[in-house]
Amino acid sequence: METAMQFMNAALIAAFALVALSQVLSMVRLVIGPSTGDRILALDTMVVNAIGLIILLGISQGSRIYFEVALIIAMLGFVSTVAYARFVLRGDIIE
């Protein structure tokens, strides 16, 4: 039983590190992205990475509230990405 807990802790630490690295790389793409489309995709990827970090935090603390927060952020992230992409393509969000 102790070995399973040690493996779980090691897996959580590795997952936190990898998702945090992915977040940093997305931020780099956001800053140096040559086009607006690259920047929009980097923002969307950063939202997905933030959701992953929140889920990992919920798993590590054993709390269910983090999963509900992740669902809300996922909905807001999707709507904001679509709105921003529509604004860049058409110049107007609401037709």
mmCIF file of C-alpha atoms in Angstrom:
data_model
loop_
_atom_site.group_PDB
_atom_site.id
_atom_site.type_symbol
_atom_site.label_atom_id
_atom_site.label_comp_id
_atom_site.label_asym_id
_atom_site.label_seq_id
_atom_site.Cartn_x
_atom_site.Cartn_y
_atom_site.Cartn_z
ATOM 1 C CA MET A 1 0.000 0.000 0.000
ATOM 2 C CA GLU A 2 2.842 2.377 0.807
ATOM 3 C CA THR A 3 4.465 1.684 -2.564
ATOM 4 C CA ALA A 4 1.255 2.628 -4.356
ATOM 5 C CA MET A 5 1.089 5.952 -2.510
ATOM 6 C CA GLN A 6 4.722 6.704 -3.327
ATOM 7 C CA PHE A 7 4.062 5.922 -6.990
ATOM 8 C CA MET A 8 0.969 8.156 -6.963
ATOM 9 C CA ASN A 9 2.920 11.041 -5.419
ATOM 10 C CA ALA A 10 5.746 10.640 -7.931
ATOM 11 C CA ALA A 11 3.268 10.524 -10.820
ATOM 12 C CA LEU A 12 1.533 13.688 -9.561
ATOM 13 C CA ILE A 13 4.825 15.541 -9.236
ATOM 14 C CA ALA A 14 5.854 14.487 -12.745
ATOM 15 C CA ALA A 15 2.459 15.493 -14.148
ATOM 16 C CA PHE A 16 2.618 18.896 -12.424
ATOM 17 C CA ALA A 17 6.100 19.485 -13.843
ATOM 18 C CA LEU A 18 5.168 18.460 -17.381
ATOM 19 C CA VAL A 19 1.957 20.479 -17.502
ATOM 20 C CA ALA A 20 3.767 23.502 -16.043
ATOM 21 C CA LEU A 21 6.459 23.124 -18.722
ATOM 22 C CA SER A 22 3.751 22.934 -21.349
ATOM 23 C CA GLN A 23 2.222 26.119 -19.942
ATOM 24 C CA VAL A 24 5.564 27.912 -20.183
ATOM 25 C CA LEU A 25 6.092 26.736 -23.767
ATOM 26 C CA SER A 26 2.608 27.948 -24.687
ATOM 27 C CA MET A 27 3.435 31.317 -23.178
ATOM 28 C CA VAL A 28 6.572 31.464 -25.324
ATOM 29 C CA ARG A 29 4.468 30.723 -28.409
ATOM 30 C CA LEU A 30 2.069 33.476 -27.328
ATOM 31 C CA VAL A 31 4.897 36.001 -27.151
ATOM 32 C CA ILE A 32 6.819 35.066 -30.315
ATOM 33 C CA GLY A 33 3.957 33.754 -32.442
ATOM 34 C CA PRO A 34 4.380 35.164 -35.924
ATOM 35 C CA SER A 35 0.665 35.430 -36.673
ATOM 36 C CA THR A 36 -2.526 36.181 -34.811
ATOM 37 C CA GLY A 37 -3.761 32.636 -35.364
ATOM 38 C CA ASP A 38 -0.723 31.263 -33.543
ATOM 39 C CA ARG A 39 -1.437 33.558 -30.619
ATOM 40 C CA ILE A 40 -5.086 32.478 -30.463
ATOM 41 C CA LEU A 41 -4.066 28.823 -30.446
ATOM 42 C CA ALA A 42 -1.473 29.527 -27.752
ATOM 43 C CA LEU A 43 -4.136 31.164 -25.573
ATOM 44 C CA ASP A 44 -6.442 28.197 -26.066
ATOM 45 C CA THR A 45 -3.621 25.809 -25.199
ATOM 46 C CA MET A 46 -2.887 27.829 -22.073
ATOM 47 C CA VAL A 47 -6.535 27.461 -21.014
ATOM 48 C CA VAL A 48 -6.319 23.695 -21.502
ATOM 49 C CA ASN A 49 -3.065 23.585 -19.509
ATOM 50 C CA ALA A 50 -4.626 25.637 -16.713
ATOM 51 C CA ILE A 51 -7.527 23.190 -16.602
ATOM 52 C CA GLY A 52 -5.021 20.338 -16.378
ATOM 53 C CA LEU A 53 -3.228 22.019 -13.478
ATOM 54 C CA ILE A 54 -6.518 22.564 -11.654
ATOM 55 C CA ILE A 55 -7.495 18.917 -12.151
ATOM 56 C CA LEU A 56 -4.100 17.775 -10.877
ATOM 57 C CA LEU A 57 -4.501 20.028 -7.843
ATOM 58 C CA GLY A 58 -7.909 18.493 -7.179
ATOM 59 C CA ILE A 59 -6.470 14.993 -7.425
ATOM 60 C CA SER A 60 -3.569 15.798 -5.115
ATOM 61 C CA GLN A 61 -5.780 17.439 -2.483
ATOM 62 C CA GLY A 62 -8.680 15.026 -2.864
ATOM 63 C CA SER A 63 -11.276 17.777 -3.208
ATOM 64 C CA ARG A 64 -14.202 17.727 -5.632
ATOM 65 C CA ILE A 65 -14.608 21.489 -5.903
ATOM 66 C CA TYR A 66 -11.615 21.770 -8.237
ATOM 67 C CA PHE A 67 -13.364 19.619 -10.836
ATOM 68 C CA GLU A 68 -16.358 21.961 -10.884
ATOM 69 C CA VAL A 69 -14.023 24.941 -11.222
ATOM 70 C CA ALA A 70 -12.284 23.199 -14.130
ATOM 71 C CA LEU A 71 -15.619 22.697 -15.900
ATOM 72 C CA ILE A 72 -16.510 26.378 -15.529
ATOM 73 C CA ILE A 73 -13.109 27.489 -16.799
ATOM 74 C CA ALA A 74 -13.400 25.078 -19.735
ATOM 75 C CA MET A 75 -16.730 26.600 -20.759
ATOM 76 C CA LEU A 76 -15.419 30.143 -20.405
ATOM 77 C CA GLY A 77 -12.227 29.282 -22.264
ATOM 78 C CA PHE A 78 -14.129 27.796 -25.187
ATOM 79 C CA VAL A 79 -16.476 30.752 -25.507
ATOM 80 C CA SER A 80 -13.663 33.287 -25.218
ATOM 81 C CA THR A 81 -11.544 31.498 -27.835
ATOM 82 C CA VAL A 82 -14.435 31.385 -30.290
ATOM 83 C CA ALA A 83 -15.270 35.047 -29.639
ATOM 84 C CA TYR A 84 -11.672 36.182 -30.077
ATOM 85 C CA ALA A 85 -11.212 34.148 -33.267
ATOM 86 C CA ARG A 86 -14.448 35.548 -34.663
ATOM 87 C CA PHE A 87 -13.345 39.074 -33.803
ATOM 88 C CA VAL A 88 -10.006 38.591 -35.547
ATOM 89 C CA LEU A 89 -11.586 37.061 -38.665
ATOM 90 C CA ARG A 90 -14.607 39.333 -39.077
ATOM 91 C CA GLY A 91 -13.900 42.388 -36.957
ATOM 92 C CA ASP A 92 -17.174 41.947 -35.081
ATOM 93 C CA ILE A 93 -18.309 39.442 -32.482
ATOM 94 C CA ILE A 94 -22.075 39.867 -32.731
ATOM 95 C CA GLU A 95 -23.649 39.969 -36.164
#
